[in-house]
Coordinates of C-alpha atoms in Angstrom, one line a residue:
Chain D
X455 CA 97.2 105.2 101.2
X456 CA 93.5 105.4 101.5
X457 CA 91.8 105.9 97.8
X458 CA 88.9 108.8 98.4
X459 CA 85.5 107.6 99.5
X460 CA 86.7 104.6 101.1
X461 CA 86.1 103.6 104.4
X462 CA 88.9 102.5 106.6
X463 CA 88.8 98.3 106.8
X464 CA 87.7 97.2 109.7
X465 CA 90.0 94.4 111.8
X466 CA 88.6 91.4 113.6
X467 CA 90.4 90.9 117.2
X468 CA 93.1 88.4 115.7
X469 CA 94.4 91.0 113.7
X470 CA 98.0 91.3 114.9
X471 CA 97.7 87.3 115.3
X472 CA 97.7 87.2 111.3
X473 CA 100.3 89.6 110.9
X474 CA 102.5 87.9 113.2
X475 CA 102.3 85.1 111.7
X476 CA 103.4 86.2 108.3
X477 CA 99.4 86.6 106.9
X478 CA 99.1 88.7 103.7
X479 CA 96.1 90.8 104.2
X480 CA 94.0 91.9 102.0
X481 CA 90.5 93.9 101.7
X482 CA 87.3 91.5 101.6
X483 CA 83.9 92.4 102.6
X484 CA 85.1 95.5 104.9
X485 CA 87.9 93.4 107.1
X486 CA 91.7 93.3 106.0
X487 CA 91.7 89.9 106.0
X488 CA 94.6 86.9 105.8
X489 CA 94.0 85.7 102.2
X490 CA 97.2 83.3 102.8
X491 CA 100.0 82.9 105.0
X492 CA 103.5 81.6 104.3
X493 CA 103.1 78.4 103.5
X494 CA 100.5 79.2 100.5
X495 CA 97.2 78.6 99.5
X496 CA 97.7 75.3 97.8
X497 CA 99.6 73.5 101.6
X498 CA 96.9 75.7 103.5
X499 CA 94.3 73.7 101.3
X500 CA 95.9 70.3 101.7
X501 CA 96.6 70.9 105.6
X502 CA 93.0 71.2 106.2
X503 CA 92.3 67.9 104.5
X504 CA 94.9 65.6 106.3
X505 CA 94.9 67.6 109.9
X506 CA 93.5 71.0 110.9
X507 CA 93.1 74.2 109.7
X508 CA 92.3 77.1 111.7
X509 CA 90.0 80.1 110.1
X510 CA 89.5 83.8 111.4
X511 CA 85.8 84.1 110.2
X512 CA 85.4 86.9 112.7
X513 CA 83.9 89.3 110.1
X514 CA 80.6 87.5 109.8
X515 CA 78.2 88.4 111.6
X516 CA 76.6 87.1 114.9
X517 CA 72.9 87.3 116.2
X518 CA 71.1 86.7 119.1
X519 CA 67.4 86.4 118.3
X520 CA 64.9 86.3 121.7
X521 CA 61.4 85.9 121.7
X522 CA 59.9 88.8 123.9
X523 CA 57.7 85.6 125.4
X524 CA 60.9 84.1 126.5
X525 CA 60.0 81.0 124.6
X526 CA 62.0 79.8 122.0
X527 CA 59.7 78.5 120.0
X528 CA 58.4 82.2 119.0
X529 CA 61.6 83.3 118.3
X530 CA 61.5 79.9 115.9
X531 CA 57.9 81.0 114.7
X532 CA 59.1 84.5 113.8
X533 CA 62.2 83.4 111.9
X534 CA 60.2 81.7 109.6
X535 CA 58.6 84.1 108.4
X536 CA 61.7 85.0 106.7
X537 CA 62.9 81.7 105.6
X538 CA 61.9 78.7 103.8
X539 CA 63.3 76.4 106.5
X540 CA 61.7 75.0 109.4
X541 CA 62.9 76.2 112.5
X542 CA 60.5 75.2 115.1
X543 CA 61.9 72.3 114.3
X544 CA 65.5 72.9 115.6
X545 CA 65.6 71.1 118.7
X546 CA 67.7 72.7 121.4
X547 CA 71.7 72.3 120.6
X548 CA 70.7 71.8 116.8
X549 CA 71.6 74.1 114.3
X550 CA 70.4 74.4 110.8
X551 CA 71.4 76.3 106.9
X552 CA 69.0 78.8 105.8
X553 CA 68.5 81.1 103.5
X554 CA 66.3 84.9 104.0
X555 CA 64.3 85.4 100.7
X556 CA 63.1 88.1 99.1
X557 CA 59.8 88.9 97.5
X558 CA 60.4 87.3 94.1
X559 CA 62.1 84.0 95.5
X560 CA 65.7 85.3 96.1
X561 CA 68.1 85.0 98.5
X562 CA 69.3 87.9 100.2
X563 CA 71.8 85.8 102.3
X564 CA 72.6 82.2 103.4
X565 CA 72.7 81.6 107.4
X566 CA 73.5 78.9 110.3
X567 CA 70.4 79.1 113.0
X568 CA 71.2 77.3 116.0
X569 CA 68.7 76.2 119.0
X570 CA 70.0 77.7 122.2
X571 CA 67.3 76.3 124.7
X572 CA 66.3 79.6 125.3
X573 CA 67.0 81.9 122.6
X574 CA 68.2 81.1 118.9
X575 CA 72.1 81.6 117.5
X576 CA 72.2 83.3 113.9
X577 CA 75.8 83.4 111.7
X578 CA 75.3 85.3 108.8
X579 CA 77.5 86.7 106.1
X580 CA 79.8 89.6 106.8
X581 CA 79.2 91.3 103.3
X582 CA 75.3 90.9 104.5
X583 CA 75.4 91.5 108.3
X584 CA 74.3 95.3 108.3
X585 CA 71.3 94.4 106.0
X586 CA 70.4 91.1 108.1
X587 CA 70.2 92.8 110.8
X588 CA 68.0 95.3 109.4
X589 CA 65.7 92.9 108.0
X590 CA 65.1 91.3 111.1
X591 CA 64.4 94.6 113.5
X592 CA 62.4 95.3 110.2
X593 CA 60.1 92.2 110.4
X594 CA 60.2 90.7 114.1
X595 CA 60.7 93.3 116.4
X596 CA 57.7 93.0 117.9
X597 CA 58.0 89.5 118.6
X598 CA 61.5 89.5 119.2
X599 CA 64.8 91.3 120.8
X600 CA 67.8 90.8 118.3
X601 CA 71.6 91.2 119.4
X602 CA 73.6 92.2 117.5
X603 CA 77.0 90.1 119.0
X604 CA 79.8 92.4 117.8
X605 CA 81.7 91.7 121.0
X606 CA 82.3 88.2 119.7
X607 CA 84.9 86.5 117.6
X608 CA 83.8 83.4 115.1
X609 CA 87.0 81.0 114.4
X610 CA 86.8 77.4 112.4
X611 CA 88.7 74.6 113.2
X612 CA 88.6 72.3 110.2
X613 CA 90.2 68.8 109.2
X614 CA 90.4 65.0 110.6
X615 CA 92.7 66.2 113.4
X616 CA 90.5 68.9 114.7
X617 CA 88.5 66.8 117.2
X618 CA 92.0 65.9 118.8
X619 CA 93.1 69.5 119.2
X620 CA 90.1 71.0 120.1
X621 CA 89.3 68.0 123.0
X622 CA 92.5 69.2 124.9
X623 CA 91.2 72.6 125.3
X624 CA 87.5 72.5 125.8
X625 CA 85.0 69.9 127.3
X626 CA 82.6 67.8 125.6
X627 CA 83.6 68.5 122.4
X628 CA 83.9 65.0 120.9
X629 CA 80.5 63.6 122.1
X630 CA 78.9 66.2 119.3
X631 CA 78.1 65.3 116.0
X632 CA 77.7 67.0 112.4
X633 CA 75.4 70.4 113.4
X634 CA 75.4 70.0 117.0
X635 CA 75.4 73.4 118.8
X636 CA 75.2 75.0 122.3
X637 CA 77.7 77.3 124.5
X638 CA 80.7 75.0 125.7
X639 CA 83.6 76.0 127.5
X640 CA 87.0 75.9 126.0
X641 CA 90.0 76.6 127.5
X642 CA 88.2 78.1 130.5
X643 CA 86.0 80.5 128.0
X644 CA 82.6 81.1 127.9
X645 CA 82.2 79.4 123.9
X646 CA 79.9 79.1 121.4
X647 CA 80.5 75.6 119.6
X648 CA 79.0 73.9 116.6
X649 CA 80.6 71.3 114.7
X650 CA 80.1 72.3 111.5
X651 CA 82.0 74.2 109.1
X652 CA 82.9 75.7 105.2
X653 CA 85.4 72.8 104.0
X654 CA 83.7 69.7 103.7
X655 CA 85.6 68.0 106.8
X656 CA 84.7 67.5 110.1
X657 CA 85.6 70.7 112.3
X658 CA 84.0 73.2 114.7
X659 CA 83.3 76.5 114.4
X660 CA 83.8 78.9 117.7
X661 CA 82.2 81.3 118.8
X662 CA 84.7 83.3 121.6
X663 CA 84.3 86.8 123.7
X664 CA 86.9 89.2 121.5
X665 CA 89.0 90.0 124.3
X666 CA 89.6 86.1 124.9
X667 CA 89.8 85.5 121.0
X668 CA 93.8 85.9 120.3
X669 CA 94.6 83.8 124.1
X670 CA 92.0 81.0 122.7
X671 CA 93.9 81.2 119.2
X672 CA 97.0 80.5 120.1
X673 CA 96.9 78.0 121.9
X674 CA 95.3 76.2 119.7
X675 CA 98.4 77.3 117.4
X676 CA 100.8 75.4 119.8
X677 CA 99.5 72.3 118.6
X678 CA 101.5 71.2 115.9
X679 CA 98.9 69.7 113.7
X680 CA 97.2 73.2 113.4
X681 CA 98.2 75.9 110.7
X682 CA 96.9 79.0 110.1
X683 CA 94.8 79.1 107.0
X684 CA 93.5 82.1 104.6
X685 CA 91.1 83.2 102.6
X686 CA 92.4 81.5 99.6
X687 CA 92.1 78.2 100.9
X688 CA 88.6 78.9 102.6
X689 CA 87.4 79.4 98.8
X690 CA 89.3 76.5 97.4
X691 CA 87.9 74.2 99.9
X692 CA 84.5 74.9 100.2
X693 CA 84.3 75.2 96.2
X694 CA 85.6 71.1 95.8
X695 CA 82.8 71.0 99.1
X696 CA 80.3 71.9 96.5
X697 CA 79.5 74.5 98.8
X698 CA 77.7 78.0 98.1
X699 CA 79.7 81.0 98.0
X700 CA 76.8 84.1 98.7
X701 CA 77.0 86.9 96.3
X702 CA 78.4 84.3 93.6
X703 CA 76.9 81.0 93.3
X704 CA 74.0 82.5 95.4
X705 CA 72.4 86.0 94.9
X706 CA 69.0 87.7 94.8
X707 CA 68.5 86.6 91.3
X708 CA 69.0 82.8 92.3
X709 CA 66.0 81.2 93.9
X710 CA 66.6 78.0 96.5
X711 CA 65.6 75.5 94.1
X712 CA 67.9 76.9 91.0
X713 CA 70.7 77.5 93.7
X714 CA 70.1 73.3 94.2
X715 CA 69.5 73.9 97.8
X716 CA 65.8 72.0 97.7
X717 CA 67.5 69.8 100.9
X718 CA 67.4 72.7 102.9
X719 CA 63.6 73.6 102.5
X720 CA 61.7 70.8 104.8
X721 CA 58.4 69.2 103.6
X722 CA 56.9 71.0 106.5
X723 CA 57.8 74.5 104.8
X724 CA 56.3 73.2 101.0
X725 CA 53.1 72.9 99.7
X726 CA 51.2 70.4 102.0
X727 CA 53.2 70.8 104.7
X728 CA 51.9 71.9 108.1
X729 CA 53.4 75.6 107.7
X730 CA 53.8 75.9 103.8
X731 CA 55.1 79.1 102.6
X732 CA 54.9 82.3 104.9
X733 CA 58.0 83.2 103.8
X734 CA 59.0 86.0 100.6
X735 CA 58.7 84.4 97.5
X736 CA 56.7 81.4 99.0
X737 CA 54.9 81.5 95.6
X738 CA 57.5 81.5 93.1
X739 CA 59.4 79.1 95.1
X740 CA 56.9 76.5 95.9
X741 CA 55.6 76.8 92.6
X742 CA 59.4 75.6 91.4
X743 CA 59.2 72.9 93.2
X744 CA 56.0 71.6 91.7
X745 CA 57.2 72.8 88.1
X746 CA 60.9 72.7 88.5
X747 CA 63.3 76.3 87.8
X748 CA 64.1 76.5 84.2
X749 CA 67.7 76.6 85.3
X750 CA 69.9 74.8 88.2
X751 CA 73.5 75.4 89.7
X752 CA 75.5 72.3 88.8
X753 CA 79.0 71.4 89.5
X754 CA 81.4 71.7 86.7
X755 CA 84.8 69.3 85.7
X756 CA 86.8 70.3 83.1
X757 CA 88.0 67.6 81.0
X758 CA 92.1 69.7 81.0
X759 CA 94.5 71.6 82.9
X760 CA 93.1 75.3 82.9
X761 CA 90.8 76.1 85.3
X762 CA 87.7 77.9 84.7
X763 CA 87.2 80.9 86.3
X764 CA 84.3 83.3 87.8
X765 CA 82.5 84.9 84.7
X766 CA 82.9 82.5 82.1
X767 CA 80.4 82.2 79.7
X768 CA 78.5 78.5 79.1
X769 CA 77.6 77.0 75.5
X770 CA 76.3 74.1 75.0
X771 CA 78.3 73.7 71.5
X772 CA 82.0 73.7 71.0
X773 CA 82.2 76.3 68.1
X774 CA 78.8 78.0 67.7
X775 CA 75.5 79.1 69.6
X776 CA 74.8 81.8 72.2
X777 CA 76.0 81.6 76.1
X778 CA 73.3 79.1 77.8
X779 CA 75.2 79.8 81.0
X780 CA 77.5 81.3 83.5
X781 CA 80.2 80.0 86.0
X782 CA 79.8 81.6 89.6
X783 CA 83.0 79.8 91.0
X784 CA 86.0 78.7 89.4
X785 CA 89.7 77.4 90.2
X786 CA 91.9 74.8 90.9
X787 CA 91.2 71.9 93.2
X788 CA 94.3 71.3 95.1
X789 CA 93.0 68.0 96.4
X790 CA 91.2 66.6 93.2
X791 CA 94.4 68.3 91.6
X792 CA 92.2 69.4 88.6
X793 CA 90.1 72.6 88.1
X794 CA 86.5 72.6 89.8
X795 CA 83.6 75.0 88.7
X796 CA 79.7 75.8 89.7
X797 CA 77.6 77.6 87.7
X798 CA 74.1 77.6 86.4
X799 CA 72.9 75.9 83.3
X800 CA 69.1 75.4 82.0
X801 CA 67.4 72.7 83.8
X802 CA 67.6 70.0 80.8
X803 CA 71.5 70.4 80.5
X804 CA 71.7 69.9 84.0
X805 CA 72.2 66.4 84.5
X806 CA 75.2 64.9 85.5
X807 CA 77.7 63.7 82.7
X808 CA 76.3 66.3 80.5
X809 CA 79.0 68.0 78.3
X810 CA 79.1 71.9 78.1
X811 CA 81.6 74.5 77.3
X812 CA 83.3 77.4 78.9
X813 CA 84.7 80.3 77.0
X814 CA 88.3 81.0 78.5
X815 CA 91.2 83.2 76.9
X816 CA 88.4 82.7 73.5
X817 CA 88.6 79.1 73.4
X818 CA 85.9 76.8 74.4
X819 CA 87.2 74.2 76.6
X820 CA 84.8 71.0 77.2
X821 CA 83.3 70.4 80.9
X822 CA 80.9 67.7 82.1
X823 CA 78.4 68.4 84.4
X824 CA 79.7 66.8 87.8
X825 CA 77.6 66.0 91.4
X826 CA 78.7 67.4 93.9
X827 CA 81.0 67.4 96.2
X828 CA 84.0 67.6 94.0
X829 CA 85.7 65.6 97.4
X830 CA 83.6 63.4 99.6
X831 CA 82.5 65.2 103.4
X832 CA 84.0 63.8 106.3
X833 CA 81.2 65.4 109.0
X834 CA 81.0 63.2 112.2
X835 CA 76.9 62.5 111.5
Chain W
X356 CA 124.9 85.9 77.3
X357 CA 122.8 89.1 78.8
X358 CA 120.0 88.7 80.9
X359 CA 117.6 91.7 81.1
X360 CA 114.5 92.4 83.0
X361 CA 111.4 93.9 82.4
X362 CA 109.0 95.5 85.0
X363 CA 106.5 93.4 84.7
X364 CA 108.8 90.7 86.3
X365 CA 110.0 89.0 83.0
X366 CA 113.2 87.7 82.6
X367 CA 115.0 87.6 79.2
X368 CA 118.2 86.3 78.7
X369 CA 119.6 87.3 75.5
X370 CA 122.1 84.7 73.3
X371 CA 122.4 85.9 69.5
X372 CA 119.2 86.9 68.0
X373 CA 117.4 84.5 70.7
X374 CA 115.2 85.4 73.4
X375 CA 114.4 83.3 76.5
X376 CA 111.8 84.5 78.2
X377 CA 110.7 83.8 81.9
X378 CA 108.9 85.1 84.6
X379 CA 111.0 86.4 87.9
X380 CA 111.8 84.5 91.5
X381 CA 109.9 87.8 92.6
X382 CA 106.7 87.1 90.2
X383 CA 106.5 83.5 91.4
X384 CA 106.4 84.3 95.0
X385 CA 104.0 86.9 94.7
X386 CA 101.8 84.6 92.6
X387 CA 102.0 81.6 94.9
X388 CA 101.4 78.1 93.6
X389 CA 101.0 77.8 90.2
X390 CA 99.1 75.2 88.9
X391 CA 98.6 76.0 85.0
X392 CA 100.9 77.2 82.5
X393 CA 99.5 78.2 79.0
X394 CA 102.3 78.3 76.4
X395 CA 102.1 80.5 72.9
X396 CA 101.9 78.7 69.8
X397 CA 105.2 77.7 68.0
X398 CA 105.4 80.4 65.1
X399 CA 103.3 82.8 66.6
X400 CA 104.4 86.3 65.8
X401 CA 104.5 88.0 69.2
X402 CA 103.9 92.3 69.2
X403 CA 106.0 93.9 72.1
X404 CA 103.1 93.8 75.3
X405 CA 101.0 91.3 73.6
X406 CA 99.7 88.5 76.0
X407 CA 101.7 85.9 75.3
X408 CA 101.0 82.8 77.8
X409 CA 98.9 82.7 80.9
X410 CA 100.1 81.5 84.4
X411 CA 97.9 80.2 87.0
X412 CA 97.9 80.5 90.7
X413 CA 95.0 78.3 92.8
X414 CA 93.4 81.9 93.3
X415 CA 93.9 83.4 89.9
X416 CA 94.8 83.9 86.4
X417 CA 98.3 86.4 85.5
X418 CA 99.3 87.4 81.1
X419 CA 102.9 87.1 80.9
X420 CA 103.4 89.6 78.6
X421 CA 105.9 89.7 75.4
X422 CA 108.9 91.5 76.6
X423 CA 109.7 92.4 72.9
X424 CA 108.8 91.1 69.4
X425 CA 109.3 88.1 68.0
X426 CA 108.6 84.8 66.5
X427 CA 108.2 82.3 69.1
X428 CA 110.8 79.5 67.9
X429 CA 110.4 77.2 71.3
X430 CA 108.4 76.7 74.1
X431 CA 108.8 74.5 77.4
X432 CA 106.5 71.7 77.1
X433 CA 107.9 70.4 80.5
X434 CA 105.9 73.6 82.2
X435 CA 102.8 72.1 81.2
X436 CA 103.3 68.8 83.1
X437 CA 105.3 70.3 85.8
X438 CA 103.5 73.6 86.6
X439 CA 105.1 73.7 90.2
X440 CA 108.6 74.4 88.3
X441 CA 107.9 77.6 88.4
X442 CA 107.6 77.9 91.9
X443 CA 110.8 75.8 91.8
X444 CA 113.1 77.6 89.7
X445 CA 111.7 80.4 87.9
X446 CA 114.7 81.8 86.3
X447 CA 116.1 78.3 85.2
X448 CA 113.9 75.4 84.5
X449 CA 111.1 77.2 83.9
X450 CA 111.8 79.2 81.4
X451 CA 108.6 79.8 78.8
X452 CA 109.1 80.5 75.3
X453 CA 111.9 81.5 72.9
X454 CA 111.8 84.2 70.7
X455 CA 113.7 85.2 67.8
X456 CA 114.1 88.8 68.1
X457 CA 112.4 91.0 65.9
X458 CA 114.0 94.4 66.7
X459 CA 117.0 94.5 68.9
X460 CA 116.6 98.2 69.7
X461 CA 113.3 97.3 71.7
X462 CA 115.8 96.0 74.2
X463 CA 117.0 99.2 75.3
X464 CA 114.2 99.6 77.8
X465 CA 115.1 96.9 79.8
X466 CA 116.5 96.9 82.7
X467 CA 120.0 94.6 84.5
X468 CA 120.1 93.0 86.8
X469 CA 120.7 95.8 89.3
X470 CA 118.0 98.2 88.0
X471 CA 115.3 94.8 88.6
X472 CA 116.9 94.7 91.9
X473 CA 116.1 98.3 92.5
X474 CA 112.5 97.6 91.3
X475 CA 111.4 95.6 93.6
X476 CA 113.4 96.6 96.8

């Protein structure tokens, strides 16, 4: 039964995949969604790590973004006028993370942009993609034709084992390494591959034509060293990662340099660089870079059992004072087999080994502030 | 020896003035795998639907409720070491706490075995 004023979910094309295969599905950013399957979030998790996983991501959203020159490079150009990263950069079969800002330094979504030779390759975030898409026919329409690629499903295959599985089904595959990108055929389809990923192992993600999406699914499920894996996992193992979850660790209050993402802004894109700023926010956010943010995501250990959830508050005393802080992502760490936390903290509490507390169940339980990841990355650089 | 149900998917089994309290096969598979367990306090003076002890899957947080009220006499210290027991055998093992019971009448509005069956056909 529908509740009133809700619009029906929409269903990527693997839907009937999942629910043959036992998926429990559940609402999440418009999409009924697998959040696990039979074997459960904790052996989905732990699959990934020691062989492959297999992800439906199709509800995130995919661009084409076409200069009207018909160079790339203008396309590149454009796009940067939107983010802090630099693009022109990309060389063909590249892909990089990005973030668009907003006016007073915030992020309106994370992205992967990938060089296509002749046009550029955008994934954005499914809760996002309607707005995205906006903001680009907003800003660079008159440099640029943007696709919107809705006839196309986005799967990840994740884990040491993934390489293997994937190189019996598509060509090429294993000669790329960590952020390589570029159409490839697998299993006879006209693909979309990067080898990158949301779990902190080596993997691919796939871009497939919907109709050929369920065919190119399961045969990968016929290899035995491939499950399945839901949403659950996805969160659990791109939290021990380290890895941003938008609309949490990541938000339009959170500027790149608080969110810890100063990697992902190249010196050509800061002050002194040959295109600084020319983004939104290029002042507040180059000016953070100079002066530093006044607070900073950190990874969070805490020193028992009971994870630490979403929403709990930060003090930097055991008994007394008022919050300092706030955890964006919290749970349990099925491969560190402890609970693992982000959050933000001010900027002189940040530093690693740094002792905090989080408020849970009115308690105050004691955390250090960790680097991250959590679990070391595997990506084939 | 009774053992009642509540629908909350608790499990009581009832021996003299004792209570032990669990949560249900049912409840466990629904939650998935837990990984925490937070037990009540020995001595604690539960009130009927007071959260009592908190079980945790990898996605989230559940209250496991107080069926009825009591004084809690015992707790299973092996669920905080061995979280996964209640995965393993939720109406057996892993019991939580033991209560003496406060008010016997409160036990009325439980339900057997078949009634629990009922509830979650």
């Amino acid at each position: 039964m529908l509740a009133r004023d809700e619009s029906p979910l929409k269903r990527t094309p693997l839907h009937a995949l999942h629910v043959a295969r036992g998926g429990k599905m559940v609402p999440f950013a418009g999409y009924e969604m697998p959040v696990q399957f039979p074997a459960g979030v904790l052996k989905e998790h732990l699959h990934t790590r020691s062989s492959a996983g297999l992800f439906d991501v199709s509800h995130m959203g995919q661009l084409a973004l076409r200069a009207k020159s018909g160079k790339v490079e203008d396309a590149a150009l454009a796009l940067e006028r939107l983010v802090p990263q630099d693009i022109v950069a990309v060389p063909p079969g590249r892909q990089r993370y990005a973030q668009f800002t907003n006016h007073d330094g915030g992020i309106l979504d994370d992205l992967m942009v990938a060089n296509f030779g002749d046009h550029l390759f955008l994934v954005v975030n499914a809760a996002c993609k309607a707005e995205d898409e906006a903001h680009l026919r907003a800003h660079l329409s008159e440099a640029c034709v943007i696709d919107s690629l809705s006839d196309r499903a986005l799967i990840a295959l994740q884990g040491p084992k993934a390489e293997s599985v994937l190189a019996k089904l598509g060509t090429g595959v294993t000669a790329m390494k960590f952020m390589d990108a570029g159409p490839r055929k697998v299993a006879g389809f006209d693909c979309f591959v990067s080898r990158s990923g949301y779990t902190g192992e080596d993997g691919f993600e796939i871009s497939v034509p919907a109709a050929q999406a369920e065919a190119l699914v399961t045969m990968l499920l016929q290899n035995p060293d491939v499950l399945p894996i839901g949403l659950g996992a996805r969160d659990s193992l791109r939290l021990e990662a380290g890895l941003c979850l938008y609309g949490h660790d990541i938000d339009t209050t959170t500027t790149p340099v608080e969110g810890a993402l100063e990697w992902s802004v190249q010196k050509s894109r800061r002050n002194g660089g040959a295109r600084a700023g020319g983004f939104p926010g290029a002042d507040k956010i180059l000016a953070q870079f100079e002066k530093g943010a006044s607070r900073r995501r950190v990874g969070l250990l805490a020193q028992g059992r009971a994870p630490v959830r979403e929403g709990a508050l930060l003090f930097a005393d055991g008994a007394t004072g008022e919050p300092i802080g706030k955890v964006t992502s919290g749970g349990f760490g099925p491969s560190l087999n402890a609970p693992v936390a982000m959050g933000y903290l001010p900027t002189p509490l940040s530093a690693t080994g740094t002792q905090v507390f989080a408020e849970v169940r009115g308690q105050r339980l004691p955390l250090q502030v960790a680097s991250m990841p959590f679990v070391p990355n595997t990506y084939k650089r | 020896m009774t053992t009642l149900f509540t629908s909350d998917h608790e499990w009581l089994r009832i021996e003299g003035d004792v209570a032990t309290i669990g949560v249900t096969d049912y409840a466990q598979s629904q939650l998935g795998d837990v990984v925490f367990v937070e037990l009540p306090k020995v001595g604690r003076a539960l009130k009927k639907a007071e959260a009592a002890a908190v079980v945790e899957s990898v996605k989230a947080a559940s209250d496991v409720y107080a069926p009825i009220s009591g004084e809690v006499i015992e707790v299973n210290e092996a669920l905080a070491a061995e979280p996964a027991l209640v995965n393993s055998d939720a109406g057996g093992k892993a019991w939580f706490f033991k209560l003496k019971i406060a008010d016997t009448s409160e036990l009325g509005g439980l339900m057997d075995e078949a009634a629990y069956k009922a509830h979650t056909a």
